[in-house]
Short mmCIF file of C-alpha atoms in Angstrom, two decimals:
data_model
loop_
_atom_site.label_atom_id
_atom_site.label_comp_id
_atom_site.label_asym_id
_atom_site.label_seq_id
_atom_site.Cartn_x
_atom_site.Cartn_y
_atom_site.Cartn_z
CA MET A 99 -2.81 -13.82 -18.96
CA ILE A 100 -4.26 -11.39 -21.46
CA PRO A 101 -3.44 -12.20 -25.07
CA HIS A 102 -0.63 -10.19 -26.56
CA HIS A 103 -0.93 -6.42 -26.35
CA PRO A 104 1.01 -4.08 -28.61
CA HIS A 105 3.45 -1.34 -27.68
CA GLY A 106 2.58 0.99 -24.83
CA ALA A 107 -0.18 -0.87 -23.01
CA PRO A 108 -2.25 1.86 -21.27
CA ILE A 109 -4.47 1.18 -18.29
CA PRO A 110 -7.23 3.75 -18.72
CA LEU A 111 -10.71 4.40 -17.45
CA PRO A 112 -13.28 4.78 -20.21
CA ARG A 113 -13.58 8.60 -19.92
CA GLN A 114 -11.12 10.44 -22.17
CA PRO A 115 -8.08 8.38 -21.14
CA MET A 116 -6.12 8.85 -24.33
CA ILE A 117 -6.46 12.65 -24.16
CA GLN A 118 -5.15 12.57 -20.58
CA ILE A 119 -2.23 10.31 -21.50
CA SER A 120 -1.27 12.08 -24.73
CA ARG A 121 -0.63 15.22 -22.67
CA ARG A 122 1.69 13.24 -20.38
CA LYS A 123 4.00 11.89 -23.10
CA THR A 124 7.18 13.70 -22.21
CA GLU A 125 10.80 12.68 -22.75
CA GLN A 126 10.96 11.74 -19.07
CA ALA A 127 7.79 9.65 -19.30
CA VAL A 128 9.30 7.74 -22.24
CA LEU A 129 12.53 7.13 -20.29
CA ASP A 130 10.53 6.04 -17.23
CA GLY A 131 8.17 3.87 -19.28
CA LEU A 132 5.33 5.49 -17.38
CA GLY A 133 2.79 8.18 -18.26
CA VAL A 134 0.55 9.24 -15.39
CA ALA A 135 -2.82 11.02 -15.24
CA GLU A 136 -5.34 10.75 -12.42
CA HIS A 137 -7.65 8.36 -14.27
CA ALA A 138 -5.20 6.74 -16.70
CA LEU A 139 -1.70 5.29 -16.89
CA ALA A 140 0.42 4.41 -19.90
CA ILE A 141 3.00 1.68 -19.47
CA GLY A 142 5.78 1.94 -22.03
CA THR A 143 7.43 -1.00 -23.73
CA ALA A 144 10.90 -1.60 -25.15
CA VAL A 145 9.47 -2.67 -28.51
CA ASN A 146 6.79 -1.59 -30.93
CA GLU A 147 5.57 -5.16 -31.27
CA THR A 148 3.43 -7.68 -29.49
CA VAL A 149 4.17 -8.11 -25.78
CA ASP A 150 2.83 -10.59 -23.23
CA VAL A 151 0.80 -9.02 -20.42
CA ALA A 152 -0.34 -10.66 -17.17
CA ILE A 153 -2.71 -8.91 -14.74
CA ASP A 154 -2.75 -9.69 -11.01
CA LEU A 155 -5.58 -8.16 -8.95
CA LEU A 156 -4.53 -8.13 -5.31
CA THR A 157 -6.04 -7.15 -1.97
CA GLY A 158 -2.81 -5.65 -0.64
CA ARG A 159 0.70 -4.60 -1.56
CA PRO A 160 2.66 -7.47 -3.17
CA ASP A 161 6.05 -8.68 -2.03
CA GLU A 162 9.11 -6.98 -3.49
CA ASP A 163 10.48 -9.05 -6.38
CA SER A 164 12.11 -6.46 -8.63
CA SER A 165 15.23 -8.63 -8.93
CA ASP A 166 13.16 -10.89 -11.24
CA PHE A 167 12.53 -8.00 -13.67
CA ASP A 168 14.43 -5.47 -15.79
CA HIS A 169 12.25 -2.39 -15.22
CA VAL A 170 9.69 -1.80 -12.46
CA VAL A 171 7.46 1.26 -11.98
CA GLU A 172 4.54 2.12 -9.70
CA ALA A 173 1.87 4.79 -9.84
CA SER A 174 -1.54 5.53 -8.38
CA LEU A 175 -4.71 5.37 -10.45
CA ASN A 176 -8.09 6.74 -9.39
CA LEU A 177 -10.68 4.09 -10.24
CA ALA A 178 -13.72 6.17 -9.36
CA SER A 179 -15.97 3.70 -11.21
CA GLY A 180 -14.40 0.61 -9.62
CA ARG A 181 -13.52 -0.69 -13.07
CA MET A 182 -10.06 -0.99 -14.60
CA VAL A 183 -9.80 -1.24 -18.39
CA VAL A 184 -6.62 -2.62 -19.95
CA LEU A 185 -5.80 -2.16 -23.61
CA GLY A 186 -2.93 -1.68 -25.98
CA CYS A 187 -2.63 1.47 -28.05
CA THR A 188 -4.11 -0.22 -31.16
CA ASP A 189 -6.81 -2.19 -29.32
CA TYR A 190 -10.49 -1.40 -29.80
CA GLY A 191 -11.85 0.10 -26.57
CA PRO A 192 -15.19 -1.74 -26.42
CA ASP A 193 -13.32 -5.07 -26.74
CA ALA A 194 -10.76 -4.25 -24.01
CA ALA A 195 -10.36 -6.41 -20.92
CA ARG A 196 -12.20 -5.03 -17.89
CA PHE A 197 -11.57 -5.80 -14.25
CA ASP A 198 -13.66 -4.94 -11.18
CA MET A 199 -11.68 -3.31 -8.37
CA PRO A 200 -12.76 -1.38 -5.28
CA ALA A 201 -13.67 2.18 -6.25
CA GLY A 202 -11.08 4.77 -5.32
CA TRP A 203 -7.30 4.93 -5.44
CA THR A 204 -5.48 1.86 -6.71
CA ARG A 205 -1.74 1.30 -6.84
CA ILE A 206 -0.38 -0.16 -10.07
CA ARG A 207 3.02 -1.86 -10.32
CA ALA A 208 4.22 -2.61 -13.85
CA ALA A 209 7.17 -4.99 -13.92
CA ARG A 210 8.79 -5.66 -17.31
CA ARG A 211 11.32 -8.34 -18.23
CA ASN A 212 13.17 -9.80 -21.18
CA LEU A 213 13.71 -6.28 -22.48
CA GLU A 214 17.13 -6.71 -24.06
CA ALA A 215 16.15 -9.91 -25.89
CA ALA A 216 12.96 -8.24 -27.14
CA ALA A 217 14.67 -5.00 -28.18
CA TYR A 218 17.66 -6.76 -29.78
CA PRO A 219 16.36 -10.18 -30.91
CA ASP A 220 18.52 -12.83 -32.51
CA PRO A 221 17.86 -12.39 -36.27
CA ASP A 222 17.92 -16.18 -36.69
CA CYS A 223 15.12 -16.65 -34.13
CA GLU A 224 12.46 -14.07 -35.03
CA ASP A 225 9.08 -14.35 -33.32
CA GLU A 226 10.37 -16.80 -30.72
CA PRO A 227 8.73 -16.63 -27.25
CA GLU A 228 12.13 -16.02 -25.65
CA ASP A 229 12.38 -12.79 -27.69
CA ARG A 230 9.08 -11.40 -26.42
CA GLU A 231 8.81 -8.68 -23.79
CA GLU A 232 6.76 -9.63 -20.74
CA ILE A 233 4.80 -7.21 -18.56
CA ARG A 234 3.23 -8.11 -15.23
CA ILE A 235 0.73 -5.57 -13.95
CA GLN A 236 -0.26 -5.81 -10.30
CA ALA A 237 -3.13 -3.72 -8.92
CA TRP A 238 -4.25 -3.29 -5.31
CA PRO A 239 -6.29 -0.76 -3.32
CA ALA A 240 -3.98 1.84 -1.74
CA PRO A 241 -4.01 5.55 -0.91
CA TYR A 242 -2.57 7.92 -3.49
CA SER A 243 1.22 8.18 -3.58
CA LEU A 244 3.66 9.65 -6.06
CA PRO A 245 4.93 7.56 -8.98
CA ASP A 246 8.06 5.56 -8.25
CA ILE A 247 10.70 4.09 -10.55
CA ILE A 248 11.72 1.06 -8.49
CA LYS A 249 14.15 -0.34 -11.03
CA ARG A 250 15.29 1.25 -14.28
CA TRP A 251 16.40 -0.58 -17.42
CA THR A 252 18.62 1.33 -19.80
CA PRO A 253 19.10 -0.01 -23.32
CA PRO A 254 22.74 -1.00 -24.01
CA ASP A 255 23.13 1.69 -26.69
CA ALA A 256 21.64 4.50 -24.56
#
């Protein structure tokens, strides 16, 4: 488990990832919780606060378990260097977590849960673990394929 990452945890390569992602921030990308560029992804969050992030590096496609989550998206990421860098939007790049993966196309599945409790916390229980959004990021080598919204969460007031 990586220590808490703030809102919008991108998964970029070191070369100009934020420029690539900033051009992908569309209304649809915000609704999908997913911004996609060839060498970078941005995973949206329901809150602009600390979130818990877990990273699973796999050798093949994981089992389907979207029923355990509120929002699940997948996209392909070209890891030409064989290194995946994970950081939140306010993290300092040189201090970001780095993971070795096979060079080439990698499939990323971002599964988010506890979204309603995080977005609409009980005012009497601020900063409680049960009010924190959780993101599980799974990565495995796979040929390129189009992004996919496997399961969509819609806020109650949307």
